[in-house]
Amino acid sequence: MPKNLISIRDFSKDEMLHVLDIASEFEADREQNFLAGKVIACLFFEPSTRTRLSFEAAVNRLGARVIGFPDNRNTSQTKGETLEDTIKIVSNYVDMIVMRHPQAGAADVAASVASVPVINAGDGANQHPTQTLLDLYSIQKTQGRLDDLVIDMVGDLKYGRTVHSLTEALSLFDTKFVYTAPEELRMPQKYLDLLESRHIPYVQTDDIEYALNDCDILYMTRVQQERFSDMDEYNKVKDVYRLSASMLGGVKKNMRILHPLPRVNEIATDVDSTPYAYYFQQAGNGMYVRMAIISYLLGYR
Ligand code: CP
């Protein structure tokens, strides 16, 4: 059975830390060519800028070649082909499949029929494990540690897959969580149950000021318009939080603001020039972390 990364639960804590170490090695020297001769498929059934392009850049920097598509409009899925059949076919051509899909659980389905490793590049509102690893890398890089931190996640905690995967990963460390969301967008109970089972403290609030001055990481998220079936419900919550530079007067000196991006209105552009903004560097870290994930899953590190 190939080793996959479908959920962040597929990696132990030691494996996560190992991937962060490899990423650091690649950040120091990004011209690696040890995957020459390999071909990797990037199959994106849902829009992406960062994840797709950083994966494709990672494949190129490792010396491999990439095939795939940025949307499925020109694939035989438009003729009714199933995801399972598509994945079985692509498995014949490549050494690894990276896939994003709008349906939660689609990555699991792909892995169940693939004969090569599958990496989940985001499946619906479920998981985004490679984002989690680059988030961990960014937290470690800015804070110097992954333990003894207060992480305040703000925004759409219901549909935001990145906060789900990151909660699972950080629950293996000594973390205190603050979940800042309106009632309609709260963190799903199954993640709160997981924290309780691991004796990890958390509080829930709808007030963005509540933990602003106490947190080490402020993890902002976009309200995920594409997951709402009722646009009236979306319009009610879409602008619920807007972080601006004037709100940052009392924050910890080393506090850093992360955001998986894209942002819409939740971070004003005047935050970008403050020392707390780290979201663009965070996206940059993604390429090194994805180089590391590919190398690890293919058995090269
Ligand atoms: N963070 C993230 O997944 O961004 P993209 O949707 O642009 O890939």
mmCIF file of C-alpha atoms and ligand atoms in Angstrom:
data_model
loop_
_atom_site.group_PDB
_atom_site.id
_atom_site.type_symbol
_atom_site.label_atom_id
_atom_site.label_comp_id
_atom_site.label_asym_id
_atom_site.label_seq_id
_atom_site.Cartn_x
_atom_site.Cartn_y
_atom_site.Cartn_z
ATOM 1 C CA MET A 1 0.000 0.000 0.000
ATOM 2 C CA PRO A 2 1.456 3.440 -0.886
ATOM 3 C CA LYS A 3 1.748 5.927 1.954
ATOM 4 C CA ASN A 4 -0.744 8.752 1.524
ATOM 5 C CA LEU A 5 -1.453 12.097 3.157
ATOM 6 C CA ILE A 6 -5.243 12.318 3.196
ATOM 7 C CA SER A 7 -5.823 13.572 6.723
ATOM 8 C CA ILE A 8 -3.311 15.127 9.083
ATOM 9 C CA ARG A 9 -3.985 12.025 11.230
ATOM 10 C CA ASP A 10 -2.001 10.037 8.641
ATOM 11 C CA PHE A 11 1.185 11.542 10.103
ATOM 12 C CA SER A 12 2.402 10.947 13.644
ATOM 13 C CA LYS A 13 3.810 13.857 15.622
ATOM 14 C CA ASP A 14 7.334 12.578 14.856
ATOM 15 C CA GLU A 15 6.553 12.446 11.134
ATOM 16 C CA MET A 16 5.238 16.018 11.210
ATOM 17 C CA LEU A 17 8.397 17.221 12.936
ATOM 18 C CA HIS A 18 10.509 15.242 10.448
ATOM 19 C CA VAL A 19 8.764 16.965 7.521
ATOM 20 C CA LEU A 20 9.392 20.375 9.123
ATOM 21 C CA ASP A 21 13.096 19.510 9.419
ATOM 22 C CA ILE A 22 13.270 18.515 5.746
ATOM 23 C CA ALA A 23 11.462 21.715 4.753
ATOM 24 C CA SER A 24 14.035 23.733 6.645
ATOM 25 C CA GLU A 25 16.804 21.883 4.767
ATOM 26 C CA PHE A 26 15.118 22.719 1.446
ATOM 27 C CA GLU A 27 14.600 26.338 2.425
ATOM 28 C CA ALA A 28 18.363 26.607 2.931
ATOM 29 C CA ASP A 29 18.961 25.101 -0.530
ATOM 30 C CA ARG A 30 15.919 24.908 -2.786
ATOM 31 C CA GLU A 31 17.676 23.601 -5.898
ATOM 32 C CA GLN A 32 17.157 19.863 -5.348
ATOM 33 C CA ASN A 33 17.024 17.558 -8.342
ATOM 34 C CA PHE A 34 16.905 14.094 -6.866
ATOM 35 C CA LEU A 35 13.448 13.296 -8.320
ATOM 36 C CA ALA A 36 14.599 13.548 -11.946
ATOM 37 C CA GLY A 37 12.621 11.021 -14.015
ATOM 38 C CA LYS A 38 9.540 11.093 -11.748
ATOM 39 C CA VAL A 39 6.183 12.443 -12.944
ATOM 40 C CA ILE A 40 3.624 13.866 -10.500
ATOM 41 C CA ALA A 41 -0.028 14.646 -11.291
ATOM 42 C CA CYS A 42 -1.680 17.772 -9.868
ATOM 43 C CA LEU A 43 -5.431 17.262 -10.303
ATOM 44 C CA PHE A 44 -7.403 20.306 -9.179
ATOM 45 C CA PHE A 45 -11.181 19.913 -9.319
ATOM 46 C CA GLU A 46 -11.610 23.159 -7.350
ATOM 47 C CA PRO A 47 -9.917 26.579 -7.755
ATOM 48 C CA SER A 48 -6.531 27.221 -6.168
ATOM 49 C CA THR A 49 -3.658 29.659 -6.492
ATOM 50 C CA ARG A 50 -1.208 28.856 -3.679
ATOM 51 C CA THR A 51 -1.636 25.138 -3.240
ATOM 52 C CA ARG A 52 -1.493 24.222 -6.916
ATOM 53 C CA LEU A 53 1.318 26.560 -7.885
ATOM 54 C CA SER A 54 3.436 25.807 -4.808
ATOM 55 C CA PHE A 55 3.008 22.072 -5.462
ATOM 56 C CA GLU A 56 3.967 22.529 -9.106
ATOM 57 C CA ALA A 57 6.941 24.681 -8.119
ATOM 58 C CA ALA A 58 7.937 22.055 -5.526
ATOM 59 C CA VAL A 59 7.796 19.268 -8.133
ATOM 60 C CA ASN A 60 9.958 21.325 -10.502
ATOM 61 C CA ARG A 61 12.484 22.232 -7.813
ATOM 62 C CA LEU A 62 12.822 18.540 -6.965
ATOM 63 C CA GLY A 63 13.673 17.813 -10.603
ATOM 64 C CA ALA A 64 10.446 15.904 -11.365
ATOM 65 C CA ARG A 65 7.858 16.799 -13.988
ATOM 66 C CA VAL A 66 4.223 17.690 -13.496
ATOM 67 C CA ILE A 67 1.052 16.870 -15.431
ATOM 68 C CA GLY A 68 -2.531 17.695 -14.537
ATOM 69 C CA PHE A 69 -5.269 20.286 -14.764
ATOM 70 C CA PRO A 70 -6.360 23.408 -12.850
ATOM 71 C CA ASP A 71 -10.053 22.534 -13.271
ATOM 72 C CA ASN A 72 -11.934 19.542 -14.650
ATOM 73 C CA ARG A 73 -13.829 21.293 -17.459
ATOM 74 C CA ASN A 74 -11.696 19.619 -20.137
ATOM 75 C CA THR A 75 -11.567 16.167 -18.587
ATOM 76 C CA SER A 76 -13.751 13.139 -19.293
ATOM 77 C CA GLN A 77 -15.550 13.754 -15.995
ATOM 78 C CA THR A 78 -17.694 16.111 -18.092
ATOM 79 C CA LYS A 79 -18.759 12.967 -20.025
ATOM 80 C CA GLY A 80 -19.716 11.210 -16.810
ATOM 81 C CA GLU A 81 -16.512 9.424 -15.844
ATOM 82 C CA THR A 82 -16.316 8.697 -12.119
ATOM 83 C CA LEU A 83 -13.582 9.993 -9.835
ATOM 84 C CA GLU A 84 -12.544 6.384 -9.158
ATOM 85 C CA ASP A 85 -12.023 5.653 -12.860
ATOM 86 C CA THR A 86 -10.141 8.924 -13.388
ATOM 87 C CA ILE A 87 -7.772 8.118 -10.534
ATOM 88 C CA LYS A 88 -7.182 4.518 -11.703
ATOM 89 C CA ILE A 89 -6.227 5.846 -15.140
ATOM 90 C CA VAL A 90 -3.930 8.616 -13.874
ATOM 91 C CA SER A 91 -2.250 6.103 -11.518
ATOM 92 C CA ASN A 92 -0.912 4.347 -14.627
ATOM 93 C CA TYR A 93 0.908 7.468 -15.774
ATOM 94 C CA VAL A 94 2.513 8.964 -12.673
ATOM 95 C CA ASP A 95 4.458 8.317 -9.472
ATOM 96 C CA MET A 96 2.207 10.403 -7.189
ATOM 97 C CA ILE A 97 -1.160 12.189 -7.305
ATOM 98 C CA VAL A 98 -1.889 15.541 -5.657
ATOM 99 C CA MET A 99 -5.621 16.223 -5.673
ATOM 100 C CA ARG A 100 -8.020 18.980 -4.612
ATOM 101 C CA HIS A 101 -11.740 18.292 -4.740
ATOM 102 C CA PRO A 102 -14.854 20.146 -3.540
ATOM 103 C CA GLN A 103 -16.331 17.060 -1.848
ATOM 104 C CA ALA A 104 -15.312 16.070 1.664
ATOM 105 C CA GLY A 105 -14.017 12.504 1.537
ATOM 106 C CA ALA A 106 -13.015 12.616 -2.153
ATOM 107 C CA ALA A 107 -9.320 12.251 -1.294
ATOM 108 C CA ASP A 108 -10.087 9.089 0.664
ATOM 109 C CA VAL A 109 -11.959 7.696 -2.337
ATOM 110 C CA ALA A 110 -9.011 8.527 -4.595
ATOM 111 C CA ALA A 111 -6.528 6.852 -2.248
ATOM 112 C CA SER A 112 -8.677 3.721 -2.073
ATOM 113 C CA VAL A 113 -8.264 3.084 -5.818
ATOM 114 C CA ALA A 114 -4.848 4.656 -6.547
ATOM 115 C CA SER A 115 -1.746 2.529 -6.969
ATOM 116 C CA VAL A 116 0.553 5.502 -6.179
ATOM 117 C CA PRO A 117 0.690 7.840 -3.139
ATOM 118 C CA VAL A 118 -2.116 10.406 -2.957
ATOM 119 C CA ILE A 119 -1.801 13.815 -1.302
ATOM 120 C CA ASN A 120 -4.985 15.614 -0.309
ATOM 121 C CA ALA A 121 -4.668 19.249 -1.404
ATOM 122 C CA GLY A 122 -8.027 20.059 0.219
ATOM 123 C CA ASP A 123 -11.320 18.129 0.177
ATOM 124 C CA GLY A 124 -14.411 20.254 0.708
ATOM 125 C CA ALA A 125 -14.791 21.511 4.261
ATOM 126 C CA ASN A 126 -12.968 18.459 5.592
ATOM 127 C CA GLN A 127 -9.142 18.602 5.645
ATOM 128 C CA HIS A 128 -6.179 20.475 4.174
ATOM 129 C CA PRO A 129 -3.231 18.585 5.674
ATOM 130 C CA THR A 130 -0.440 20.132 3.581
ATOM 131 C CA GLN A 131 -1.654 23.590 4.638
ATOM 132 C CA THR A 132 -1.447 22.367 8.234
ATOM 133 C CA LEU A 133 2.163 21.324 7.834
ATOM 134 C CA LEU A 134 3.081 24.702 6.356
ATOM 135 C CA ASP A 135 1.150 26.384 9.162
ATOM 136 C CA LEU A 136 3.152 24.366 11.715
ATOM 137 C CA TYR A 137 6.346 25.305 9.904
ATOM 138 C CA SER A 138 5.360 28.981 9.990
ATOM 139 C CA ILE A 139 4.465 28.818 13.688
ATOM 140 C CA GLN A 140 7.729 27.082 14.567
ATOM 141 C CA LYS A 141 9.719 29.534 12.466
ATOM 142 C CA THR A 142 8.156 32.631 14.015
ATOM 143 C CA GLN A 143 7.761 31.447 17.605
ATOM 144 C CA GLY A 144 10.792 29.128 17.862
ATOM 145 C CA ARG A 145 8.575 26.336 19.231
ATOM 146 C CA LEU A 146 5.290 24.492 18.825
ATOM 147 C CA ASP A 147 4.532 24.067 22.541
ATOM 148 C CA ASP A 148 3.251 26.501 25.150
ATOM 149 C CA LEU A 149 1.388 28.700 22.657
ATOM 150 C CA VAL A 150 -1.990 30.431 22.610
ATOM 151 C CA ILE A 151 -3.569 30.048 19.160
ATOM 152 C CA ASP A 152 -6.591 32.238 18.388
ATOM 153 C CA MET A 153 -8.504 31.014 15.312
ATOM 154 C CA VAL A 154 -10.890 33.624 13.947
ATOM 155 C CA GLY A 155 -13.684 33.542 11.375
ATOM 156 C CA ASP A 156 -15.256 30.571 9.615
ATOM 157 C CA LEU A 157 -14.389 27.685 11.891
ATOM 158 C CA LYS A 158 -17.297 25.588 10.618
ATOM 159 C CA TYR A 159 -16.410 25.347 6.933
ATOM 160 C CA GLY A 160 -12.710 26.301 7.053
ATOM 161 C CA ARG A 161 -10.857 23.046 6.466
ATOM 162 C CA THR A 162 -7.504 24.553 7.449
ATOM 163 C CA VAL A 163 -8.604 25.185 11.042
ATOM 164 C CA HIS A 164 -9.882 21.625 11.317
ATOM 165 C CA SER A 165 -6.575 20.038 10.276
ATOM 166 C CA LEU A 166 -4.549 22.539 12.306
ATOM 167 C CA THR A 167 -6.604 21.888 15.443
ATOM 168 C CA GLU A 168 -5.925 18.170 15.107
ATOM 169 C CA ALA A 169 -2.191 18.704 14.623
ATOM 170 C CA LEU A 170 -1.731 21.248 17.419
ATOM 171 C CA SER A 171 -3.716 19.082 19.821
ATOM 172 C CA LEU A 172 -0.568 16.891 19.898
ATOM 173 C CA PHE A 173 1.345 19.838 21.400
ATOM 174 C CA ASP A 174 0.897 21.940 24.533
ATOM 175 C CA THR A 175 -1.558 24.416 22.990
ATOM 176 C CA LYS A 176 -4.307 26.658 24.344
ATOM 177 C CA PHE A 177 -6.983 27.372 21.746
ATOM 178 C CA VAL A 178 -9.283 30.350 21.450
ATOM 179 C CA TYR A 179 -12.024 29.882 18.847
ATOM 180 C CA THR A 180 -13.452 33.221 17.749
ATOM 181 C CA ALA A 181 -16.532 32.850 15.563
ATOM 182 C CA PRO A 182 -20.182 33.853 15.399
ATOM 183 C CA GLU A 183 -22.646 31.216 16.567
ATOM 184 C CA GLU A 184 -23.318 30.088 12.973
ATOM 185 C CA LEU A 185 -19.643 29.410 12.189
ATOM 186 C CA ARG A 186 -18.386 27.728 15.347
ATOM 187 C CA MET A 187 -15.835 24.917 15.399
ATOM 188 C CA PRO A 188 -17.650 21.580 14.838
ATOM 189 C CA GLN A 189 -18.234 19.580 18.019
ATOM 190 C CA LYS A 190 -16.101 16.631 16.874
ATOM 191 C CA TYR A 191 -12.963 18.791 17.076
ATOM 192 C CA LEU A 192 -13.940 20.094 20.529
ATOM 193 C CA ASP A 193 -14.500 16.482 21.624
ATOM 194 C CA LEU A 194 -11.013 15.616 20.366
ATOM 195 C CA LEU A 195 -9.506 18.450 22.442
ATOM 196 C CA GLU A 196 -11.408 17.314 25.518
ATOM 197 C CA SER A 197 -10.179 13.747 25.063
ATOM 198 C CA ARG A 198 -6.604 15.072 24.945
ATOM 199 C CA HIS A 199 -7.105 17.515 27.861
ATOM 200 C CA ILE A 200 -6.291 20.499 25.638
ATOM 201 C CA PRO A 201 -7.928 23.728 26.914
ATOM 202 C CA TYR A 202 -10.059 25.898 24.648
ATOM 203 C CA VAL A 203 -12.513 28.767 24.918
ATOM 204 C CA GLN A 204 -15.130 29.890 22.426
ATOM 205 C CA THR A 205 -16.056 33.543 21.932
ATOM 206 C CA ASP A 206 -17.579 35.769 19.283
ATOM 207 C CA ASP A 207 -15.449 38.765 20.321
ATOM 208 C CA ILE A 208 -12.291 39.309 18.253
ATOM 209 C CA GLU A 209 -10.876 41.548 21.024
ATOM 210 C CA TYR A 210 -11.203 38.756 23.629
ATOM 211 C CA ALA A 211 -7.757 37.181 23.163
ATOM 212 C CA LEU A 212 -6.114 39.626 20.773
ATOM 213 C CA ASN A 213 -3.581 40.850 23.320
ATOM 214 C CA ASP A 214 -2.839 37.408 24.790
ATOM 215 C CA CYS A 215 -2.400 35.181 21.760
ATOM 216 C CA ASP A 216 0.886 34.151 20.118
ATOM 217 C CA ILE A 217 -0.735 33.306 16.782
ATOM 218 C CA LEU A 218 -3.816 35.009 15.392
ATOM 219 C CA TYR A 219 -5.060 32.640 12.687
ATOM 220 C CA MET A 220 -7.518 34.598 10.540
ATOM 221 C CA THR A 221 -9.792 32.843 8.049
ATOM 222 C CA ARG A 222 -12.124 33.799 5.225
ATOM 223 C CA VAL A 223 -15.837 33.037 5.401
ATOM 224 C CA GLN A 224 -16.098 30.196 2.851
ATOM 225 C CA GLN A 225 -18.778 31.501 0.486
ATOM 226 C CA GLU A 226 -18.549 28.399 -1.731
ATOM 227 C CA ARG A 227 -19.731 26.109 1.122
ATOM 228 C CA PHE A 228 -22.996 27.995 1.801
ATOM 229 C CA SER A 229 -26.171 26.709 0.125
ATOM 230 C CA ASP A 230 -28.125 29.811 1.266
ATOM 231 C CA MET A 231 -26.583 33.153 0.195
ATOM 232 C CA ASP A 232 -28.736 35.036 2.751
ATOM 233 C CA GLU A 233 -26.945 33.048 5.472
ATOM 234 C CA TYR A 234 -23.582 33.923 3.887
ATOM 235 C CA ASN A 235 -24.445 37.626 3.649
ATOM 236 C CA LYS A 236 -25.318 37.674 7.358
ATOM 237 C CA VAL A 237 -21.821 36.584 8.424
ATOM 238 C CA LYS A 238 -19.495 37.487 5.535
ATOM 239 C CA ASP A 239 -18.109 40.663 7.116
ATOM 240 C CA VAL A 240 -18.337 39.618 10.734
ATOM 241 C CA TYR A 241 -14.649 40.323 11.466
ATOM 242 C CA ARG A 242 -12.291 42.858 9.939
ATOM 243 C CA LEU A 243 -8.845 43.141 11.500
ATOM 244 C CA SER A 244 -7.191 46.524 11.047
ATOM 245 C CA ALA A 245 -3.829 47.948 12.101
ATOM 246 C CA SER A 246 -5.480 50.199 14.698
ATOM 247 C CA MET A 247 -6.572 47.086 16.658
ATOM 248 C CA LEU A 248 -3.004 45.831 17.156
ATOM 249 C CA GLY A 249 -1.743 48.415 19.695
ATOM 250 C CA GLY A 250 -1.668 46.018 22.678
ATOM 251 C CA VAL A 251 -0.653 42.712 21.114
ATOM 252 C CA LYS A 252 2.385 40.645 22.144
ATOM 253 C CA LYS A 253 5.565 41.835 20.453
ATOM 254 C CA ASN A 254 6.150 38.466 18.816
ATOM 255 C CA MET A 255 2.518 37.777 17.925
ATOM 256 C CA ARG A 256 2.129 36.818 14.273
ATOM 257 C CA ILE A 257 -0.954 36.882 12.073
ATOM 258 C CA LEU A 258 -1.420 33.861 9.829
ATOM 259 C CA HIS A 259 -4.079 33.366 7.168
ATOM 260 C CA PRO A 260 -4.230 30.472 4.677
ATOM 261 C CA LEU A 261 -5.373 33.021 2.052
ATOM 262 C CA PRO A 262 -7.061 34.110 -0.123
ATOM 263 C CA ARG A 263 -8.354 36.941 2.054
ATOM 264 C CA VAL A 264 -11.458 38.898 1.222
ATOM 265 C CA ASN A 265 -12.321 41.593 3.789
ATOM 266 C CA GLU A 266 -11.178 40.019 7.048
ATOM 267 C CA ILE A 267 -7.721 41.646 7.119
ATOM 268 C CA ALA A 268 -7.445 45.286 6.072
ATOM 269 C CA THR A 269 -4.450 45.994 3.846
ATOM 270 C CA ASP A 270 -3.020 48.403 6.453
ATOM 271 C CA VAL A 271 -2.156 45.308 8.539
ATOM 272 C CA ASP A 272 0.234 44.119 5.798
ATOM 273 C CA SER A 273 2.936 46.622 6.718
ATOM 274 C CA THR A 274 2.825 45.900 10.478
ATOM 275 C CA PRO A 275 5.483 43.605 11.971
ATOM 276 C CA TYR A 276 2.710 41.155 12.913
ATOM 277 C CA ALA A 277 1.634 40.243 9.378
ATOM 278 C CA TYR A 278 3.132 36.919 8.298
ATOM 279 C CA TYR A 279 0.577 35.547 5.805
ATOM 280 C CA PHE A 280 2.565 36.222 2.649
ATOM 281 C CA GLN A 281 5.711 34.601 4.083
ATOM 282 C CA GLN A 282 3.476 31.745 5.294
ATOM 283 C CA ALA A 283 2.349 31.103 1.701
ATOM 284 C CA GLY A 284 6.003 31.229 0.609
ATOM 285 C CA ASN A 285 6.875 28.544 3.164
ATOM 286 C CA GLY A 286 4.359 26.298 1.413
ATOM 287 C CA MET A 287 6.721 25.418 -1.406
ATOM 288 C CA TYR A 288 9.458 24.112 0.929
ATOM 289 C CA VAL A 289 6.982 22.159 3.022
ATOM 290 C CA ARG A 290 5.418 20.590 -0.083
ATOM 291 C CA MET A 291 8.876 19.669 -1.397
ATOM 292 C CA ALA A 292 9.424 17.957 1.960
ATOM 293 C CA ILE A 293 6.078 16.105 1.904
ATOM 294 C CA ILE A 294 6.664 14.791 -1.633
ATOM 295 C CA SER A 295 10.206 13.656 -0.784
ATOM 296 C CA TYR A 296 9.083 11.923 2.393
ATOM 297 C CA LEU A 297 6.116 10.097 0.831
ATOM 298 C CA LEU A 298 8.253 8.893 -2.077
ATOM 299 C CA GLY A 299 10.816 7.540 0.387
ATOM 300 C CA TYR A 300 13.644 9.930 -0.445
ATOM 301 C CA ARG A 301 14.006 11.472 3.055
HETATM 302 N N1 CP B 1 -4.445 28.270 1.200
HETATM 303 C C1 CP B 1 -4.952 27.750 0.055
HETATM 304 O O1 CP B 1 -5.368 26.591 0.000
HETATM 305 O O2 CP B 1 -4.969 28.635 -0.995
HETATM 306 P P1 CP B 1 -5.460 28.249 -2.461
HETATM 307 O O3 CP B 1 -6.939 27.954 -2.360
HETATM 308 O O4 CP B 1 -5.157 29.450 -3.310
HETATM 309 O O5 CP B 1 -4.709 27.033 -2.884
#
